């Protein structure tokens, strides 16, 4: 009462026993209801905060997992790019070798065809006429055989490099 500025009471009237029991029961019921309400509010608050914490932890773990997967993909991508660069270089080298072999093959093919160019035939008046003769498909089959062996060799070398 002093805090409210009403002053202090001069005389407190006596209460009957029945009124005191009723007032005590009311106060006890009020404290029980208030305590139950406070405990329910606190229980719900702590439950929600633990749910939020577990969700946050799960989210952070998921982000960490995704970052590690991303790093793995970057590493694999870099390795694959290196392999592609190596294979491109390897193929360019073999392409040059194939072109050189084709040039040599053409030279060999020309030498082989020269043997057939010296054959002659007799005409009705007795003159000999030189005739270039080329066996049918012989140059093509030789060229194709060489090309096939080159392709096979290149494929074999590539497979060896890839599966080291």
Coordinates of C-alpha atoms in Angstrom, one line a residue:
X1 CA 0.0 0.0 0.0
X2 CA 2.9 2.3 0.7
X3 CA 4.2 1.7 -2.8
X4 CA 0.9 2.7 -4.3
X5 CA 1.0 5.8 -2.3
X6 CA -2.2 4.9 -0.3
X7 CA -0.4 5.0 3.0
X8 CA -0.3 2.2 5.5
X9 CA -3.5 0.6 6.9
X10 CA -4.2 1.5 10.5
X11 CA -6.3 -1.4 11.4
X12 CA -6.8 -4.8 9.6
X13 CA -10.2 -6.3 10.2
X14 CA -10.2 -9.8 11.5
X15 CA -11.4 -12.6 9.1
X16 CA -13.5 -15.4 9.8
X17 CA -12.2 -18.9 9.5
X18 CA -14.5 -19.7 6.6
X19 CA -13.5 -16.6 4.7
X20 CA -9.8 -17.4 5.3
X21 CA -10.2 -20.9 4.0
X22 CA -12.0 -19.7 0.9
X23 CA -9.4 -17.0 0.2
X24 CA -6.5 -19.5 0.8
X25 CA -8.2 -22.0 -1.6
X26 CA -8.7 -19.3 -4.3
X27 CA -5.0 -18.2 -4.0
X28 CA -3.9 -21.9 -4.2
X29 CA -6.0 -22.5 -7.3
X30 CA -4.7 -19.3 -8.9
X31 CA -1.1 -20.4 -8.3
X32 CA -1.8 -23.9 -9.7
X33 CA -3.4 -22.5 -12.9
X34 CA -0.6 -19.9 -13.3
X35 CA 2.1 -22.5 -12.7
X36 CA 0.6 -24.9 -15.2
X37 CA 0.3 -22.2 -17.8
X38 CA 3.9 -21.0 -17.2
X39 CA 5.2 -24.6 -17.4
X40 CA 3.3 -25.3 -20.7
X41 CA 4.6 -22.1 -22.2
X42 CA 8.2 -22.9 -21.1
X43 CA 7.8 -26.5 -22.4
X44 CA 6.6 -25.3 -25.8
X45 CA 9.4 -22.7 -26.0
X46 CA 12.2 -25.2 -25.3
X47 CA 10.6 -27.7 -27.7
X48 CA 10.5 -25.2 -30.5
X49 CA 14.0 -24.0 -29.9
X50 CA 15.3 -27.6 -30.0
X51 CA 13.4 -28.2 -33.3
X52 CA 14.9 -25.0 -34.7
X53 CA 18.4 -26.0 -33.6
X54 CA 18.0 -29.5 -35.1
X55 CA 16.7 -28.0 -38.4
X56 CA 19.6 -25.5 -38.4
X57 CA 22.1 -28.3 -37.8
X58 CA 20.6 -30.4 -40.5
X59 CA 20.7 -27.5 -42.9
X60 CA 24.3 -26.7 -42.1
X61 CA 25.3 -30.4 -42.6
X62 CA 23.5 -30.5 -45.9
X63 CA 25.4 -27.4 -47.0
X64 CA 28.7 -28.9 -46.0
X65 CA 27.9 -32.1 -47.9
X66 CA 26.9 -30.1 -51.0
X67 CA 30.2 -28.1 -50.7
X68 CA 32.2 -31.3 -50.5
X69 CA 30.4 -32.8 -53.5
X70 CA 31.0 -29.6 -55.4
X71 CA 34.8 -29.8 -54.6
X72 CA 34.8 -33.4 -55.8
X73 CA 33.0 -32.5 -59.0
X74 CA 35.5 -29.7 -59.6
X75 CA 38.4 -32.0 -59.0
X76 CA 36.9 -34.6 -61.4
X77 CA 36.2 -31.9 -63.9
X78 CA 39.8 -30.7 -63.8
X79 CA 41.1 -34.3 -64.1
X80 CA 38.8 -34.9 -67.1
X81 CA 39.9 -31.6 -68.7
X82 CA 43.5 -32.7 -68.3
X83 CA 42.7 -36.1 -69.9
X84 CA 40.9 -34.4 -72.7
X85 CA 43.9 -32.1 -73.4
X86 CA 46.2 -35.1 -73.3
X87 CA 44.0 -37.1 -75.6
X88 CA 43.7 -34.1 -78.0
X89 CA 47.5 -33.8 -78.1
X90 CA 47.9 -37.5 -78.5
X91 CA 45.4 -37.5 -81.4
X92 CA 47.1 -34.6 -83.1
X93 CA 50.5 -36.4 -82.8
X94 CA 48.9 -39.6 -84.3
X95 CA 47.2 -37.6 -87.0
X96 CA 50.5 -36.2 -88.0
X97 CA 52.0 -39.7 -88.0
X98 CA 49.0 -41.0 -90.1
X99 CA 49.6 -38.2 -92.6
X100 CA 53.3 -39.0 -92.8
X101 CA 52.5 -42.7 -93.3
X102 CA 49.9 -41.8 -96.0
X103 CA 52.6 -39.9 -97.8
X104 CA 55.0 -42.8 -97.6
X105 CA 52.3 -45.1 -98.7
X106 CA 51.6 -43.0 -101.7
X107 CA 55.3 -43.1 -102.6
X108 CA 55.4 -46.8 -102.2
X109 CA 52.2 -47.2 -104.2
X110 CA 53.7 -45.1 -107.0
X111 CA 56.9 -47.3 -107.0
X112 CA 54.8 -50.4 -107.1
X113 CA 52.7 -49.0 -110.0
X114 CA 55.9 -48.2 -111.9
X115 CA 56.7 -51.9 -112.2
X116 CA 53.4 -52.3 -114.2
X117 CA 54.1 -49.3 -116.4
X118 CA 56.9 -51.0 -118.3
X119 CA 54.8 -53.7 -119.9
X120 CA 54.4 -53.4 -123.7
X121 CA 52.1 -54.8 -126.3
X122 CA 52.6 -55.5 -130.0
X123 CA 50.3 -53.7 -132.5
X124 CA 49.3 -55.1 -135.9
X125 CA 52.2 -53.2 -137.6
X126 CA 54.8 -54.5 -135.2
X127 CA 55.2 -51.4 -133.1
X128 CA 55.4 -51.8 -129.3
X129 CA 53.3 -49.5 -127.3
X130 CA 53.9 -48.9 -123.6
X131 CA 50.9 -49.6 -121.5
X132 CA 50.4 -48.6 -117.9
X133 CA 48.8 -51.5 -116.1
X134 CA 47.5 -51.2 -112.6
X135 CA 46.1 -54.2 -110.9
X136 CA 42.5 -53.7 -110.0
X137 CA 41.9 -52.6 -106.4
X138 CA 45.4 -53.6 -105.4
X139 CA 46.4 -50.1 -104.3
X140 CA 43.1 -49.5 -102.6
X141 CA 43.4 -52.8 -100.7
X142 CA 47.0 -52.0 -99.6
X143 CA 46.0 -48.5 -98.7
X144 CA 43.0 -49.7 -96.7
X145 CA 45.1 -52.4 -94.9
X146 CA 47.6 -49.8 -93.9
X147 CA 45.0 -47.3 -92.8
X148 CA 43.2 -50.1 -90.8
X149 CA 46.5 -51.0 -89.1
X150 CA 47.2 -47.3 -88.3
X151 CA 43.7 -46.8 -86.8
X152 CA 44.0 -50.0 -84.8
X153 CA 47.4 -48.9 -83.5
X154 CA 46.1 -45.4 -82.6
X155 CA 43.1 -46.9 -80.8
X156 CA 45.3 -49.3 -78.9
X157 CA 47.7 -46.5 -77.8
X158 CA 44.7 -44.4 -76.8
X159 CA 43.2 -47.2 -74.7
X160 CA 46.5 -47.8 -73.0
X161 CA 46.8 -44.1 -72.1
X162 CA 43.2 -43.9 -70.8
X163 CA 43.4 -47.1 -68.7
X164 CA 46.8 -46.6 -67.1

